[in-house]
mmCIF file of C-alpha atoms in Angstrom:
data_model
loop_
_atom_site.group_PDB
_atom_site.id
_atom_site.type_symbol
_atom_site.label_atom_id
_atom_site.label_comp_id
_atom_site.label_asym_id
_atom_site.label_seq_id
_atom_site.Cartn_x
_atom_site.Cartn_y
_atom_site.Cartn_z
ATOM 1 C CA UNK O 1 -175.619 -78.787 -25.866
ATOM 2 C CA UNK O 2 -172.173 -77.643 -25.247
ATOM 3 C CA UNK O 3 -170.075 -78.357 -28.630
ATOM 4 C CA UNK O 4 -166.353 -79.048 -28.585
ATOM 5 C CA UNK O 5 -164.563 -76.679 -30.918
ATOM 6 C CA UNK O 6 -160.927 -77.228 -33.336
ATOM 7 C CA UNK O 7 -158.814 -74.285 -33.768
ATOM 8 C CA UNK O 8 -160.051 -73.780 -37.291
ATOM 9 C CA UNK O 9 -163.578 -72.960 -35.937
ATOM 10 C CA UNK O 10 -162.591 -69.707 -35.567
ATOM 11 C CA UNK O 11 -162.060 -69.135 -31.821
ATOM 12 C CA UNK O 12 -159.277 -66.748 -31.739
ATOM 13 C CA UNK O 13 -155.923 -67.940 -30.130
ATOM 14 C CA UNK O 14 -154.042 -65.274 -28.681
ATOM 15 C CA UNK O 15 -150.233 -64.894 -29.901
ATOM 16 C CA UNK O 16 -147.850 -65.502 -26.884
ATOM 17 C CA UNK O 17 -145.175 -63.396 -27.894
ATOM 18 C CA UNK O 18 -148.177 -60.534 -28.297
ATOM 19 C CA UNK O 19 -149.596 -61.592 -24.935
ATOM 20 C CA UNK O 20 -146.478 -61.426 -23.108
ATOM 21 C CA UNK O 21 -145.299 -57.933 -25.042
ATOM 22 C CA UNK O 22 -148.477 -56.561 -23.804
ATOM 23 C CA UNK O 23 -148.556 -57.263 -19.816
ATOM 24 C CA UNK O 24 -144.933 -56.668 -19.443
ATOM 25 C CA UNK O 25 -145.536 -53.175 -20.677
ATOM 26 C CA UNK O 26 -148.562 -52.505 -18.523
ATOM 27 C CA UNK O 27 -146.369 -53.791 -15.300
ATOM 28 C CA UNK O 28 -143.971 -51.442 -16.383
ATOM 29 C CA UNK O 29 -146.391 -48.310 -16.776
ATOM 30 C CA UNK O 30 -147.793 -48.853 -13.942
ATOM 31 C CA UNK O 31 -144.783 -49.299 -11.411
ATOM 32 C CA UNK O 32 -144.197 -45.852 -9.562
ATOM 33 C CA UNK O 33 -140.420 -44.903 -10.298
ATOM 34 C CA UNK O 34 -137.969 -45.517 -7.832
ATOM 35 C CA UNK O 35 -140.108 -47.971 -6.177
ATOM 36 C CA UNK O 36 -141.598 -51.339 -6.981
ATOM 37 C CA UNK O 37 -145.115 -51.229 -7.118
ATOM 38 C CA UNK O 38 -147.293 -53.616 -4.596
ATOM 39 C CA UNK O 39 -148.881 -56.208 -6.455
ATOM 40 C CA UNK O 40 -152.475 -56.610 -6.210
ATOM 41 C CA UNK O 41 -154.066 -59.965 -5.100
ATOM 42 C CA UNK O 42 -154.314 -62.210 -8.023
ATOM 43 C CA UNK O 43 -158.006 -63.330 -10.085
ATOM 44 C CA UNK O 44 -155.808 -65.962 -11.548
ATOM 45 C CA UNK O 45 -152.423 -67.703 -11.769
ATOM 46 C CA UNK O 46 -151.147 -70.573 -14.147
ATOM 47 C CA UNK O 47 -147.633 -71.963 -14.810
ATOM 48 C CA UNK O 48 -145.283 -71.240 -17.463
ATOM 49 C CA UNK O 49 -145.180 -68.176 -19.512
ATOM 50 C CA UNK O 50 -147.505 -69.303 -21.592
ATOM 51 C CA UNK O 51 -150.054 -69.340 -19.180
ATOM 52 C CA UNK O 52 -150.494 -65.372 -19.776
ATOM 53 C CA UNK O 53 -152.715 -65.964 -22.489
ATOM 54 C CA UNK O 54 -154.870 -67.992 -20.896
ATOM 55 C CA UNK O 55 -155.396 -65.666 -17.731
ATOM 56 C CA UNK O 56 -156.735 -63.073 -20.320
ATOM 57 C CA UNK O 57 -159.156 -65.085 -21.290
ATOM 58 C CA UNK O 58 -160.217 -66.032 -17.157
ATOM 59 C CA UNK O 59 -160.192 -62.932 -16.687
ATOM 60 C CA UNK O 60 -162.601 -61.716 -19.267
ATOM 61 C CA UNK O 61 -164.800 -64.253 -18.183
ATOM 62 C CA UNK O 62 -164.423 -63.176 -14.674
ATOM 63 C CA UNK O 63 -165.201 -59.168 -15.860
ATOM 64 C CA UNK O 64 -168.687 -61.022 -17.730
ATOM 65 C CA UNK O 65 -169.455 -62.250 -14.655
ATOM 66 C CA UNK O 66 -168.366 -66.208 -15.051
ATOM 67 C CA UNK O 67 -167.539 -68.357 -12.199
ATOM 68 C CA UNK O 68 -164.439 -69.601 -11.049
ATOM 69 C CA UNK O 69 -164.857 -72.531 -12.557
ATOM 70 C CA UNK O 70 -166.115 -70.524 -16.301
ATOM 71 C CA UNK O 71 -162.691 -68.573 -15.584
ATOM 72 C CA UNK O 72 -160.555 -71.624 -14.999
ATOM 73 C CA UNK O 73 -162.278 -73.924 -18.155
ATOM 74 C CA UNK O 74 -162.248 -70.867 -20.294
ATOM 75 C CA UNK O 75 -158.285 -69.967 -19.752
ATOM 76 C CA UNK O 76 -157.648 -73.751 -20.375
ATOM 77 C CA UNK O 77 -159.049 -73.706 -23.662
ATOM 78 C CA UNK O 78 -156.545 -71.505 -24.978
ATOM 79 C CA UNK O 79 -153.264 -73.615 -24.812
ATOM 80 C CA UNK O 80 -155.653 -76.610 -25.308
ATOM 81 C CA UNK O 81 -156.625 -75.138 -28.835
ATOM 82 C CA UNK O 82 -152.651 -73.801 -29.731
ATOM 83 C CA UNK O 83 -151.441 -75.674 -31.871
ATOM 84 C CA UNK O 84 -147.760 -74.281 -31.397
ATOM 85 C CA UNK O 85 -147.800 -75.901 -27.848
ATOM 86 C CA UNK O 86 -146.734 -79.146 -27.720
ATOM 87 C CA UNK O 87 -147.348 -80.040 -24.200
ATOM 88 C CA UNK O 88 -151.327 -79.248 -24.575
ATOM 89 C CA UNK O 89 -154.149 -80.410 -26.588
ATOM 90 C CA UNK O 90 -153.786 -80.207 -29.973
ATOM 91 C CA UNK O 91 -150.862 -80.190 -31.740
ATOM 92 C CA UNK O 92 -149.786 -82.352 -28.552
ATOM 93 C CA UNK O 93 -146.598 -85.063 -29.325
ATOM 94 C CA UNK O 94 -147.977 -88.174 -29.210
ATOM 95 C CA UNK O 95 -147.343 -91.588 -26.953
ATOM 96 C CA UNK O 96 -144.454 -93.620 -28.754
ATOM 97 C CA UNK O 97 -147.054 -95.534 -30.696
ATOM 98 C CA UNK O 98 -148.279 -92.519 -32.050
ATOM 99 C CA UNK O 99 -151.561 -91.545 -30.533
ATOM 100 C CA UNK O 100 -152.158 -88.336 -29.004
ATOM 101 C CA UNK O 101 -154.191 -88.600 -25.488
ATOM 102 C CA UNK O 102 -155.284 -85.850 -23.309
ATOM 103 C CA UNK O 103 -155.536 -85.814 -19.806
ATOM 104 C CA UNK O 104 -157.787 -83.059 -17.365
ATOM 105 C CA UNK O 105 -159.455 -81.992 -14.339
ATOM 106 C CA UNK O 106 -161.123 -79.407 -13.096
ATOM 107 C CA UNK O 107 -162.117 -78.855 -9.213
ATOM 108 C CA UNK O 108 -164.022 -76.273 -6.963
ATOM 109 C CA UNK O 109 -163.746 -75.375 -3.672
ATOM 110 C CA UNK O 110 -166.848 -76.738 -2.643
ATOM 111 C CA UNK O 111 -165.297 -80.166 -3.827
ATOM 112 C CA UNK O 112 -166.538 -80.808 -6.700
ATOM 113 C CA UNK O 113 -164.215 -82.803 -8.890
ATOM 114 C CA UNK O 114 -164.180 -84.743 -12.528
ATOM 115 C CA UNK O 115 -161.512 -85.988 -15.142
ATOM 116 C CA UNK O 116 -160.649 -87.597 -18.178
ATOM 117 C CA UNK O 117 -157.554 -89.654 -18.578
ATOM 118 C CA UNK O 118 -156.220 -90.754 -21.684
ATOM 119 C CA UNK O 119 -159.221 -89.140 -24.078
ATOM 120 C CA UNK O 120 -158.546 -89.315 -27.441
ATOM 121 C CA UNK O 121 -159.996 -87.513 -30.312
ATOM 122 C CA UNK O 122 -161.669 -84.303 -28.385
ATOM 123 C CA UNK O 123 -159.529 -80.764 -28.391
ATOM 124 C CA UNK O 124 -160.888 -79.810 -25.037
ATOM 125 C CA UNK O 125 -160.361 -82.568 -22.489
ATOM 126 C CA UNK O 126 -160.960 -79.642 -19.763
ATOM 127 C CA UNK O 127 -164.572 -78.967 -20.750
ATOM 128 C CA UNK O 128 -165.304 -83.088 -20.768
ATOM 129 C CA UNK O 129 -163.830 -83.464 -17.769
ATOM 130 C CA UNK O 130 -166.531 -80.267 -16.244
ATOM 131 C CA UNK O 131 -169.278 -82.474 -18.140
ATOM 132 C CA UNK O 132 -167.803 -85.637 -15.882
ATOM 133 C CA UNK O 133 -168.256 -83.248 -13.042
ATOM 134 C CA UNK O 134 -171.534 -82.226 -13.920
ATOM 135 C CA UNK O 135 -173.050 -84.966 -15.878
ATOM 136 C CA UNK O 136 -172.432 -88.253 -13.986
ATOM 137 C CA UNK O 137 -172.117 -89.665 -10.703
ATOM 138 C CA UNK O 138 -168.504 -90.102 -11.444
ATOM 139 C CA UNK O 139 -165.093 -88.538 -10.876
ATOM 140 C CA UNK O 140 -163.447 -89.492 -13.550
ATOM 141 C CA UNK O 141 -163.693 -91.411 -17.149
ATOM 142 C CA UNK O 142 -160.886 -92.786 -19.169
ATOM 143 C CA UNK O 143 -159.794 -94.049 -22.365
ATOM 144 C CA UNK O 144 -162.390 -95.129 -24.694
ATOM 145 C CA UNK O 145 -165.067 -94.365 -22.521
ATOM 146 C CA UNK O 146 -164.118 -90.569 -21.750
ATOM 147 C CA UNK O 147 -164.095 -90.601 -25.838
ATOM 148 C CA UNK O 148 -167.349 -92.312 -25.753
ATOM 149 C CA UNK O 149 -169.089 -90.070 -23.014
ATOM 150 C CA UNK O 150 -167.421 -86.708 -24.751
ATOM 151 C CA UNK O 151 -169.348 -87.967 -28.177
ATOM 152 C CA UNK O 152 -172.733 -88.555 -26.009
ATOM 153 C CA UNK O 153 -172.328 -85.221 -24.804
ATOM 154 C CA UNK O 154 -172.465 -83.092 -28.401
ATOM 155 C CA UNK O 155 -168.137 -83.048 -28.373
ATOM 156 C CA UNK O 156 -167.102 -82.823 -31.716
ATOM 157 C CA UNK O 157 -163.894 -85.270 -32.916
ATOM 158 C CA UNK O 158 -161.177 -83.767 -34.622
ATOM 159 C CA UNK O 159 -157.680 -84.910 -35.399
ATOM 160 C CA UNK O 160 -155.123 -84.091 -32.671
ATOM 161 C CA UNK O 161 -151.751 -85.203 -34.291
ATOM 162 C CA UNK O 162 -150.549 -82.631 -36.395
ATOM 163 C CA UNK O 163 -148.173 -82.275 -39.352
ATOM 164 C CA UNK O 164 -145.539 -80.718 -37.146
ATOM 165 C CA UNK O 165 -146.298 -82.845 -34.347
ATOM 166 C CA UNK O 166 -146.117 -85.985 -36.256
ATOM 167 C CA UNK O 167 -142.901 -85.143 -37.442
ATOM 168 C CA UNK O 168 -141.467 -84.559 -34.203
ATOM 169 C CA UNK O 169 -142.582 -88.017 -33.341
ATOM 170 C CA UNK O 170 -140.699 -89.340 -36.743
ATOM 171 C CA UNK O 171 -137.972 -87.867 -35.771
ATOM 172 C CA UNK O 172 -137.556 -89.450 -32.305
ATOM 173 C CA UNK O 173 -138.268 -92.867 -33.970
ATOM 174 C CA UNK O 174 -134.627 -92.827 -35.339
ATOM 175 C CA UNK O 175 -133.726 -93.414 -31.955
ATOM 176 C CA UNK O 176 -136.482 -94.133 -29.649
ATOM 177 C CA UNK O 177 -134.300 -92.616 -26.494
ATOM 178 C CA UNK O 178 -136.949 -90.941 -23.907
ATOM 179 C CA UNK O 179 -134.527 -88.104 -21.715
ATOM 180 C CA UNK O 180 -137.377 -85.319 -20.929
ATOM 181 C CA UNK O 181 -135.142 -82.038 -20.364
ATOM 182 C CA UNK O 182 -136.540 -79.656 -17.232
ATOM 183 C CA UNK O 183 -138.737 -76.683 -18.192
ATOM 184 C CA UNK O 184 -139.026 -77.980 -22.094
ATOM 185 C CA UNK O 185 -142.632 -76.662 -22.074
ATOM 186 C CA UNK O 186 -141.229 -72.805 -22.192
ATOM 187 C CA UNK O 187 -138.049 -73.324 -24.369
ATOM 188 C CA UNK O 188 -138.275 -71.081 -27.321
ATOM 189 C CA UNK O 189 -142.181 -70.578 -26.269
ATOM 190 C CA UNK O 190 -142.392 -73.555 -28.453
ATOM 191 C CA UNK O 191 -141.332 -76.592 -26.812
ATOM 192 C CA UNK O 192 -139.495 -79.359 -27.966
ATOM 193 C CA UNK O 193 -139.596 -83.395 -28.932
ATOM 194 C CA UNK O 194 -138.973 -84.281 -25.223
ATOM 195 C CA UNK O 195 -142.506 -81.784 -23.918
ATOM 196 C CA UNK O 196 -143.903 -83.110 -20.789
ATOM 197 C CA UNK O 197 -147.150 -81.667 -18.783
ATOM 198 C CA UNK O 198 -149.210 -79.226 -18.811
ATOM 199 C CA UNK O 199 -150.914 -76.083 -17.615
ATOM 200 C CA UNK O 200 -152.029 -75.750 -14.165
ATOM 201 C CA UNK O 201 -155.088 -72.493 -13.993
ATOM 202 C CA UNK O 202 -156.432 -71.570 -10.651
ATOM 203 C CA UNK O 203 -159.215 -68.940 -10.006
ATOM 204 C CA UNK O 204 -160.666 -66.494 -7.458
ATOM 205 C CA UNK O 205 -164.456 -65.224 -8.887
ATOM 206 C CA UNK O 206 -165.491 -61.709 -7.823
ATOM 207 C CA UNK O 207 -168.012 -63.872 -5.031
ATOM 208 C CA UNK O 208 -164.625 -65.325 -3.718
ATOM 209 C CA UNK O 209 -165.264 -68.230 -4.698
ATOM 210 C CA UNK O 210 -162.285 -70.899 -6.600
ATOM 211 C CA UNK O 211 -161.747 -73.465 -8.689
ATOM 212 C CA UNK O 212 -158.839 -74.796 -10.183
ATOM 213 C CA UNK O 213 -157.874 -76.717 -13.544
ATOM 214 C CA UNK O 214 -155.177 -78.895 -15.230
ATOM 215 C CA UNK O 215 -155.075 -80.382 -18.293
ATOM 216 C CA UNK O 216 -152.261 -81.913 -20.634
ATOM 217 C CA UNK O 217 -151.122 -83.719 -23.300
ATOM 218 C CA UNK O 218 -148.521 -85.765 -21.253
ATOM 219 C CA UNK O 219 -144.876 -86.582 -21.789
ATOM 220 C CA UNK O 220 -144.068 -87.125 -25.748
ATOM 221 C CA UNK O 221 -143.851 -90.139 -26.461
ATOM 222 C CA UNK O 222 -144.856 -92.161 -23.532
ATOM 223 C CA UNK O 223 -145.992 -95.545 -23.059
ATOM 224 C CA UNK O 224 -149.298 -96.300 -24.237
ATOM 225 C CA UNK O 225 -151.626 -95.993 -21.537
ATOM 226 C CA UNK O 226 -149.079 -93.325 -19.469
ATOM 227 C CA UNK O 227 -151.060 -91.148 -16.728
ATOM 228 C CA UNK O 228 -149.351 -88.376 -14.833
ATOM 229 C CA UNK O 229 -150.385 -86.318 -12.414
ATOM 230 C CA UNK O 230 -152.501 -83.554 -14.323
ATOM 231 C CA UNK O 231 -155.480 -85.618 -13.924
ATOM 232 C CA UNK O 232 -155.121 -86.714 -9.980
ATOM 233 C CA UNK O 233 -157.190 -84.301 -7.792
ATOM 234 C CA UNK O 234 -154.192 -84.124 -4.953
ATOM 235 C CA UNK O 235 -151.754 -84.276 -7.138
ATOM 236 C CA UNK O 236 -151.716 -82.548 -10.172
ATOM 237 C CA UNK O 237 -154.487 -80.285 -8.663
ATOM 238 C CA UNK O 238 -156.485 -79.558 -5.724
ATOM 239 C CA UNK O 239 -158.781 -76.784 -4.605
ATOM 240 C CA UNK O 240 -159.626 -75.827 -0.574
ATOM 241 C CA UNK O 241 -162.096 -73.118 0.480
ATOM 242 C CA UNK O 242 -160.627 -72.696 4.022
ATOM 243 C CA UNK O 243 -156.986 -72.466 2.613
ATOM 244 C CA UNK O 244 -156.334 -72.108 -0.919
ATOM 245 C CA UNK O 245 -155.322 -74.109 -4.221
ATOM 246 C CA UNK O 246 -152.356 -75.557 -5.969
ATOM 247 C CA UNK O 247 -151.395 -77.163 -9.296
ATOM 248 C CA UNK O 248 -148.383 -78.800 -10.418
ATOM 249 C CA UNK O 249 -146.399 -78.884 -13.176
ATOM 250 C CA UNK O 250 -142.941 -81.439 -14.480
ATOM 251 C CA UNK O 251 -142.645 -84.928 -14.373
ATOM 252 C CA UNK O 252 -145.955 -85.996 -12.940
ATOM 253 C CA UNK O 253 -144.849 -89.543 -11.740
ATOM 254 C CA UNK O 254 -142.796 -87.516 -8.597
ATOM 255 C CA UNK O 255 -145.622 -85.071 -8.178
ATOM 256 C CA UNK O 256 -147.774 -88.139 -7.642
ATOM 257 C CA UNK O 257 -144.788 -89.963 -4.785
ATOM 258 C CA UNK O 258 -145.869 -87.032 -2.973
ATOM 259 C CA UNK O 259 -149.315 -86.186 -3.629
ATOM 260 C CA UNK O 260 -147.696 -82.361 -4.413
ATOM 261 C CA UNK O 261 -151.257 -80.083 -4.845
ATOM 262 C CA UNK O 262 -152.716 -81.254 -1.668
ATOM 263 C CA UNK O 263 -149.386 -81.327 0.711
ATOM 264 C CA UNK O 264 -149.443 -77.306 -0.782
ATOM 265 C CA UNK O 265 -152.637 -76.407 0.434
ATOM 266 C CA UNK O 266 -152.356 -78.362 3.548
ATOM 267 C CA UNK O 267 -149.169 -76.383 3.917
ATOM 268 C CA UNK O 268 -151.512 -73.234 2.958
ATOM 269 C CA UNK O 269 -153.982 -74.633 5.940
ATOM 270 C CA UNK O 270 -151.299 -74.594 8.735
ATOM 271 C CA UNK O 271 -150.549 -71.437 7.781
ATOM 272 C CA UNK O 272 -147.437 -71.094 5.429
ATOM 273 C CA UNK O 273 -147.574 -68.104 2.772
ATOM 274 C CA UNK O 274 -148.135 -69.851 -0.868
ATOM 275 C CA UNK O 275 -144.489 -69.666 -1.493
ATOM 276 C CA UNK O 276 -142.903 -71.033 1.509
ATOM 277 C CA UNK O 277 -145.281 -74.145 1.376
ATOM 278 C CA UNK O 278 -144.606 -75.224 -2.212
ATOM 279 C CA UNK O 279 -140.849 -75.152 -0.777
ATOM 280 C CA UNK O 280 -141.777 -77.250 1.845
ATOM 281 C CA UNK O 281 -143.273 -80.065 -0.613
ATOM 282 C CA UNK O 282 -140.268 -79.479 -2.866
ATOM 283 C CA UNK O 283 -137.754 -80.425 -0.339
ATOM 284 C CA UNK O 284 -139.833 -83.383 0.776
ATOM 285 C CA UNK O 285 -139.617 -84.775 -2.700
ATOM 286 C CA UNK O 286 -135.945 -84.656 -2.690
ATOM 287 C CA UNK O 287 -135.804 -86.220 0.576
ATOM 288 C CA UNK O 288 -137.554 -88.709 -0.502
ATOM 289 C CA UNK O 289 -136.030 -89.458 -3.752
ATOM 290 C CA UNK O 290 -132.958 -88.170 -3.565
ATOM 291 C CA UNK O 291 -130.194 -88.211 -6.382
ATOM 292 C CA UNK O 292 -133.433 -89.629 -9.044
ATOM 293 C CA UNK O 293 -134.772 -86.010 -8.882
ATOM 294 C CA UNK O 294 -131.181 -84.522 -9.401
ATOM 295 C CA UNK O 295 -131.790 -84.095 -13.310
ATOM 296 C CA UNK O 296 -135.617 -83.877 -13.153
ATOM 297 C CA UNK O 297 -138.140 -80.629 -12.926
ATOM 298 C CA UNK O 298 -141.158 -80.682 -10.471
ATOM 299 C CA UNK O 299 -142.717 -77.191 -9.915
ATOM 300 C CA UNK O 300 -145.825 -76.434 -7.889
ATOM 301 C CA UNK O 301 -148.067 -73.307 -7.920
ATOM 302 C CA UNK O 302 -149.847 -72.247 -5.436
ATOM 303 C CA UNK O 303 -153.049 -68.798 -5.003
ATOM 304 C CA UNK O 304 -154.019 -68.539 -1.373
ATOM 305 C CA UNK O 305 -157.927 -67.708 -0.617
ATOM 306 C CA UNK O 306 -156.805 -64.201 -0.634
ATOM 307 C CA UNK O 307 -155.342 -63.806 -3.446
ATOM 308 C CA UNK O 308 -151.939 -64.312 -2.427
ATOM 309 C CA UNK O 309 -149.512 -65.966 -4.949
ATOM 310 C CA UNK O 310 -146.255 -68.183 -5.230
ATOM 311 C CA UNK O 311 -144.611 -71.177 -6.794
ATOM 312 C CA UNK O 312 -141.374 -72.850 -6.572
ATOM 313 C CA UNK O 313 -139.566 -75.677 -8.366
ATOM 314 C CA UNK O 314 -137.122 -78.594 -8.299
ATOM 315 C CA UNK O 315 -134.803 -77.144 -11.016
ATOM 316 C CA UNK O 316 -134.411 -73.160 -12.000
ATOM 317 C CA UNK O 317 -136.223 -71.897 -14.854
ATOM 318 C CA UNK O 318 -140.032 -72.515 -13.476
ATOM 319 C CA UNK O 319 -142.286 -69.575 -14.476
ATOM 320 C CA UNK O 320 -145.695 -68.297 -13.786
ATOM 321 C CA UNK O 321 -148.466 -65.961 -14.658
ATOM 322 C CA UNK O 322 -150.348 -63.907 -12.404
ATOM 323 C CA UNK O 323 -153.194 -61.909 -13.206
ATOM 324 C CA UNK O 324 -155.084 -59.495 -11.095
ATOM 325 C CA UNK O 325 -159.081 -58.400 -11.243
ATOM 326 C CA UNK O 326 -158.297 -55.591 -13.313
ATOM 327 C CA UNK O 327 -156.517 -57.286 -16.089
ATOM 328 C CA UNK O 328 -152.881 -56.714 -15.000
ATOM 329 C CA UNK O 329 -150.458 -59.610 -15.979
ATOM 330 C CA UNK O 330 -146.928 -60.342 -14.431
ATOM 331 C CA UNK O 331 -144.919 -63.166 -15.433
ATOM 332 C CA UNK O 332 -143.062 -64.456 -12.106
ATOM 333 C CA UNK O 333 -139.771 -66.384 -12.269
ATOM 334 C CA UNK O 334 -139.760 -68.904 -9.077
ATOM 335 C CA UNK O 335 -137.231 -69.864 -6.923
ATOM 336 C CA UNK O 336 -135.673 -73.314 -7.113
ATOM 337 C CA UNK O 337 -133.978 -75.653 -4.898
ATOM 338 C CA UNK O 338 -131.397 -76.836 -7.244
ATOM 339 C CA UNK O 339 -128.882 -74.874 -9.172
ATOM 340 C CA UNK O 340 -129.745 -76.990 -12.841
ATOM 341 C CA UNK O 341 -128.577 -80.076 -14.288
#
């Protein structure tokens, strides 16, 4: 019976900054001089800088022989289980009434899907949302019956609001004002009170096989009862055979206006490289909503069936980790439509 685990069970969380020393070093060694070096095709990708860390972990899992969807729930785990990272798991900011709930999916490419929206009380939403996948004749579980279901299944409860979160939450109190800044997930590698989303992780198995995964903690200090996008198969996630994956990442309510993940790969289908067609859902969204986006960050991420990677974002600033079979980690900066609030 798979058992939910707290960071003090002594899983090790890698260090960011020790992460992120590393691979940029090993890019560097292994770039010929004069030239740049031709990237291989990625294992794994996930957003933000952060993400780094947990594509070590996929890919160790990959090396042991794991599937796509081992790799993908494995690298999860890792920002789910920081407690420095305040847009993930635990050590999460909480909704404005003080509660911290997790939201997750996880699909394959043969279409197998399941979720967990607003779970409280359970450190690894990803691996409940597998067992939704796995377990039930369900998609997807929420509130206090994801909690209930995660218990059933052997998940161990453990208090997500910590000191430092609860603070944080405190703080905003004083004034109650919700104004979520773009890219906030990355800034300082720690975050700050206005966090939002997530970390999109999508995987290629040595069979060639994928799966994807998303998984949150949500804005800070939403509404009670708040769902983004993280846990929407099409929206904060989806996973194709014939074409590809994509993941999403920024204020999920305008991922979901244009159902972001699955407009990439169906972008990805007709056959756009990874990059172009995350542009091509960008610019929709701003067609659509116009001058409400102006201030606002919506980044998508996208790993073609062959390996081939690329993301790109609302606002400048949007970062992602790429990862290929051999270990060898590159942090990509994407390109963005606007120039910045």
């Amino acid at each position: 019976m798979t058992r939910d685990h707290s960071p003090s069970s002594g899983v090790p969380t890698p260090s960011r900054r020790l992460v992120l020393g590393a691979t940029a070093a090993a890019v560097a060694a292994t770039a010929p001089a004069g030239r740049a070096a031709e990237p291989a095709p990625a294992a794994v990708v996930s957003t933000w800088d952060f993400g780094a860390a947990a594509n070590a972990e996929a890919i160790r899992v990959r090396a042991g022989g794991g599937t796509a969807l081992d790799m993908v729930e494995a690298g999860a785990r890792v920002p789910e289980a920081d407690p420095a990272n305040h847009s993930v798991g635990y050590g999460g900011y909480p909704d404005r009434d003080g509660h911290v709930t997790l939201d997750a999916c996880v699909m394959t490419d043969r279409g197998e899907v399941g979720a967990v929206c607003a779970l409280e009380d359970v450190v690894h939403a990803v691996s409940v949302a597998r067992r939704v996948m796995e377990a039930t004749p369900h998609t997807m579980l929420v509130g206090a019956g994801a909690r209930t279901f995660a218990i059933d299944q052997g998940f161990e409860t453990t208090n997500l609001l910590t000191p430092e979160a609860e603070a944080a939450w405190r703080d905003w109190l004083k004034t109650a004002v919700y104004a979520p800044r773009p890219n906030s997930e990355v800034d300082g590698l720690r975050g700050g009170a206005a966090d939002h989303d997530t970390i999109g992780i999508l995987g290629i198995d040595a069979a060639g096989r994928m799966a994807g995964a998303c998984t949150t903690s949500g804005m800070a200090f939403k509404m009670r009862g708040r769902v983004g996008d993280s846990p929407l198969i099409g929206a904060g996630l989806y996973v194709d055979a014939e074409a590809g994956a994509a993941t999403a990442t920024g204020v999920g309510e305008d991922v979901v206006r244009v159902c972001g993940a699955h407009a990439v790969v169906e972008g990805l289908r007709a056959g756009l490289d990874p990059t172009t067609a995350c542009r091509r859902v960008i610019e929709r969204l701003a067609r659509l909503r116009g001058t409400a986006v102006a201030r606002s960050q919506v980044a998508l991420l996208a790993l073609d069936r062959h390996g081939m990677a690329g993301g790109f974002a609302l606002q400048p600033g949007f970062s992602y980790a790429v990862t290929d079979a051999n270990g060898r980690t590159r942090i990509e900066r994407a390109g963005a439509l606007f120039e910045g609030p």
